[in-house]
Amino acid sequence: TDLSHIRNFSIVAHIDHGKSTLADRLIQSTGTVADRDMKEQMLDAMDIERERGITIKANTVRIDYKAKDGRTYVLNLIDTPGHVDFAYEVSRSMRAVEGSLLVVDASQGVEAQTLANVYTAIDANHEIVPVLNKIDLPAAEPERVCEQIEDVIGIDASDAVKISAKTGLGIPDVLEAIVTRLPAPTGDADAPLKAMLVDSWYDAYLGVVVLVRIIDGKLRKGDKIKMMNTKATYPVDRIGVFRPAMQQVDELGPGEIGFLTASIKQVRDTRVGDTITHEKKGTDKALPGFKPSIPVVFCGLFPVDAADFEDLRDAIEKLQLNDASFSAEMETSAALGFGFRCGFLGLLHLEVIRDRLEREYDIDLITTAPSVIYHIHLTDGEMLELHNPADMPDMVKIDHIEEPRIKATILVPDDYLGDVLKLCQDRRGVQLDLTYAGARAMVVYDLPLNEVVFDFYDRLKSVTKGYASFDYQMIGYQQDALVKMQILVNDEPVDALSTMVHRDRAEARGRAMVEKLKELIPQHMFKIPIQAAIGGRIIARETLSALRKDVTAKCYGGDVSRKKKLLDKQKAGKKRMRQFGKVDIPQEAFISALKMD
Ligand code: GDP
Ligand code: MG
C-alpha cells in the first residue's frame, strides 16, 4: 500500500468514556465486519475484560475506508490497554502509530487516565484529534469540556469532533478527521527490515502471535527474522492483518501493522519493544528505548487444597505462555505448604491473574498480602531485594530499609477534596501539588507504594462515591522506619499474614488486624489468642472465646432436608479453610485482615 494512503492511530481515553464503543462503530460503519457478525466490544476479547470493562491486551484492526476525496485509505487502529499497570505496553503501542483520537466523555470531562494517556501520546509525538463522546446524554456539556481540554491538557480543542458512539452520530466526521488530520507514516521500503514488536500473545492453534509495525523494509512469508534484543532467530510461517479476524497476506511494507507467526514457543521470547529484522542483511540500528517490563507487586498464591498444587503449577505455566510480565517462583510456607511467589505489574494485574486461575482453571486459592520490593541495606554494606516479608533477615543485621514511592495524580470534585487529602495523609503521603480545573481539583501526592497496593483505590472510590480518578508512576526508593509485623494465631506465627509496616503505624495496624481476625476466624472448641508482634514484642492482642458452633440448633422440629442443607453448607465452608496448627482460618481472612476501614 502507498504510504500516503495509510493512517495508523490509537484511541486514548479514561475508562468508560467510550473507547471500545467508538472502535466498534468505526469497524461497523466501514463494513469491516458485516452487521450480522457484529457483537458489542469486538476488541475486548477476554471475559474478564468484558466483565470489568477494561482492555488488558492491545488489540488491532485494519479498516478500509473510502474517504470523501474518493480515495480508499487503510486505517490501522491499535487499541491500547487502559490501566496504569500496563503503562509500558501503552507507551510502546503508542510508538507504533502516528496519531491518537482523544476520547472524552462530554458529561464527565477530563479524568486522571485521560491525562496520563494523552501525555503518553504527546510524548510519542502524536497528532491528536479530540473527540467528545456521549453528546446524546442530557448531562453532556461539550463546550465546557472543550475548554477543560484546552486548560488542563493544553491542546487545541476548537475543532473537536462531537459524537455519540452509542447512536452513531458523528462517526463519519471521525473517519474524515483521521484521514485529513492525522499524518501518514513514513518509511523506506528499500532499506533493511526494521519492525517494532508491539505485542504478542499465545494462540492455542498458531502458537505465539506477534503484532508488528513495519518501520522500514519488507516482511515476507518464509523470511528468516532476528529479534535484536534476545538475538533469537526464526523462520516466518505466516504474516497477515487483522480485520479484526486474522487474514493472511503475502507481504507487509513500511507503515503497515500486522502479525507474524514463527513457531515461537513462549511469549517470554518476544519482548514488547524489541526490534525485528532479517537474520541476513538486517539493520544494525535497533529502535531506541527498549526496556523489559518488571513486576513491582508480589504476593503468594497457595492452593486451598494442597492436592491442587500440581494443577496450580500447570495453570501458572499456561498463563505465563501468554503473559511474560508476571513472574512465579515456587515457595514453601510453614503455614500454607507449597505454592508460588508471584510478581505483577500492579494490583489490577494481580487481580486479573488470580481471577483467571480461579475461574478458568477452577482452583481455590489463598492469596497472601501483596507486598512491594523493599531494599534491605545490611550492616555489612550489602543490599537485599525483599519480595516477601517472611524472608526478612534478623533486625540486628539491618542497617536501614528503603521502600518504593510513587507520584499519584488524583482528580476529584471539590466536595470530596477534604476526604481525599485525609486519605492520602493517612497513607503517609506528601502533597506535591494542588490545582483546580473548573469544579474539579487535581492533587498530586508522593506516596509509599506499599500503602497504595492494598486497598487505596477501593478506599478512594468509596470516600468519593466513585467520582475520583487516579493514576500513578514510580518515582524511586526512599528510606523510612519500616518494621516487619507478625501475626500469631494460637501462639503460632502465620507467615502468610506477615507485613511490612511503618513503625508509627504498627500499633494501630496491628490492633485493627487482630480485631478483624477475631471476627473472621470461627470459634473453636478452645480459646484462641490472636496477637500482633514486632520482633518478640506483642503490640496487640484479642482472644476468641471457645464455643461449639451448632448450626442445626436453630432448626425447630424435624425438617431433615433443611438440616442436611445447613450441614452441606458448613462442609463447603470448611473446604475453603486452611488449618494452622489446630486452628481453621478461612481463605478470605488473608485479604480481609489487611483491609483498613
Ligand atoms: P471504554 O472503557 O472507554 O472502552 O468504554 P466503553 O466503550 O466500554 O463504554 C462505557 C459505557 O459507556 C458503556 O456502557 C457504553 O455503552 C457507554 N457509552 C459509550 N458511548 C456512549 C455514548 O455515546 N452515549 C452514551 N449514552 N453511552 C455511551
Ligand atoms: Mg474498553
XYZ file of C-alpha atoms and ligand atoms in Angstrom, residues 11-25 40-41 44 49-50 52-55 79 82 103 105 107 132-138 163-169, ligand 1:
71
model
C -7.706 5.787 20.855
C -6.876 7.192 24.266
C -9.499 7.671 26.959
C -10.309 7.278 30.608
C -12.088 4.040 31.438
C -15.785 4.084 30.434
C -15.507 7.164 28.253
C -16.407 5.046 25.233
C -13.213 3.892 23.574
C -14.415 0.363 22.805
C -17.821 1.566 21.651
C -16.191 4.014 19.252
C -13.891 1.293 17.924
C -16.944 -0.885 17.299
C -18.665 1.916 15.374
C -20.542 -5.490 21.172
C -16.984 -4.653 22.103
C -12.290 -6.699 24.120
C -12.048 -7.598 30.195
C -15.697 -7.621 29.301
C -14.633 -5.332 34.260
C -14.926 -3.175 31.207
C -11.213 -2.829 30.778
C -8.916 -3.626 27.931
C -6.439 -0.428 20.925
C -6.451 1.379 29.612
C -11.985 10.473 23.570
C -16.974 11.743 27.847
C -20.799 14.526 30.518
C -16.230 14.490 22.615
C -18.351 11.418 23.140
C -21.808 10.803 24.636
C -23.281 14.078 23.405
C -26.627 12.240 23.344
C -26.690 12.446 27.143
C -28.705 15.318 28.626
C -20.140 12.354 18.607
C -22.285 9.719 20.186
C -20.571 6.378 19.776
C -23.770 4.815 21.044
C -26.140 6.212 18.435
C -23.559 6.540 15.675
C -23.931 10.334 15.455
P -14.213 2.222 27.421
O -13.960 1.783 28.820
O -13.600 3.568 27.138
O -13.844 1.203 26.386
O -15.775 2.496 27.314
P -16.933 1.623 26.659
O -16.908 1.759 25.167
O -16.893 0.252 27.226
O -18.211 2.435 27.161
C -18.513 2.570 28.528
C -20.012 2.727 28.696
O -20.456 3.937 28.091
C -20.806 1.612 28.052
O -21.893 1.307 28.894
C -21.287 2.232 26.750
O -22.487 1.651 26.303
C -21.477 3.683 27.153
N -21.319 4.603 26.021
C -20.309 4.631 25.126
N -20.512 5.617 24.223
C -21.668 6.222 24.559
C -22.407 7.316 24.001
O -22.039 7.943 23.025
N -23.546 7.650 24.657
C -23.999 7.001 25.751
N -25.125 7.410 26.308
N -23.326 5.960 26.297
C -22.178 5.569 25.704
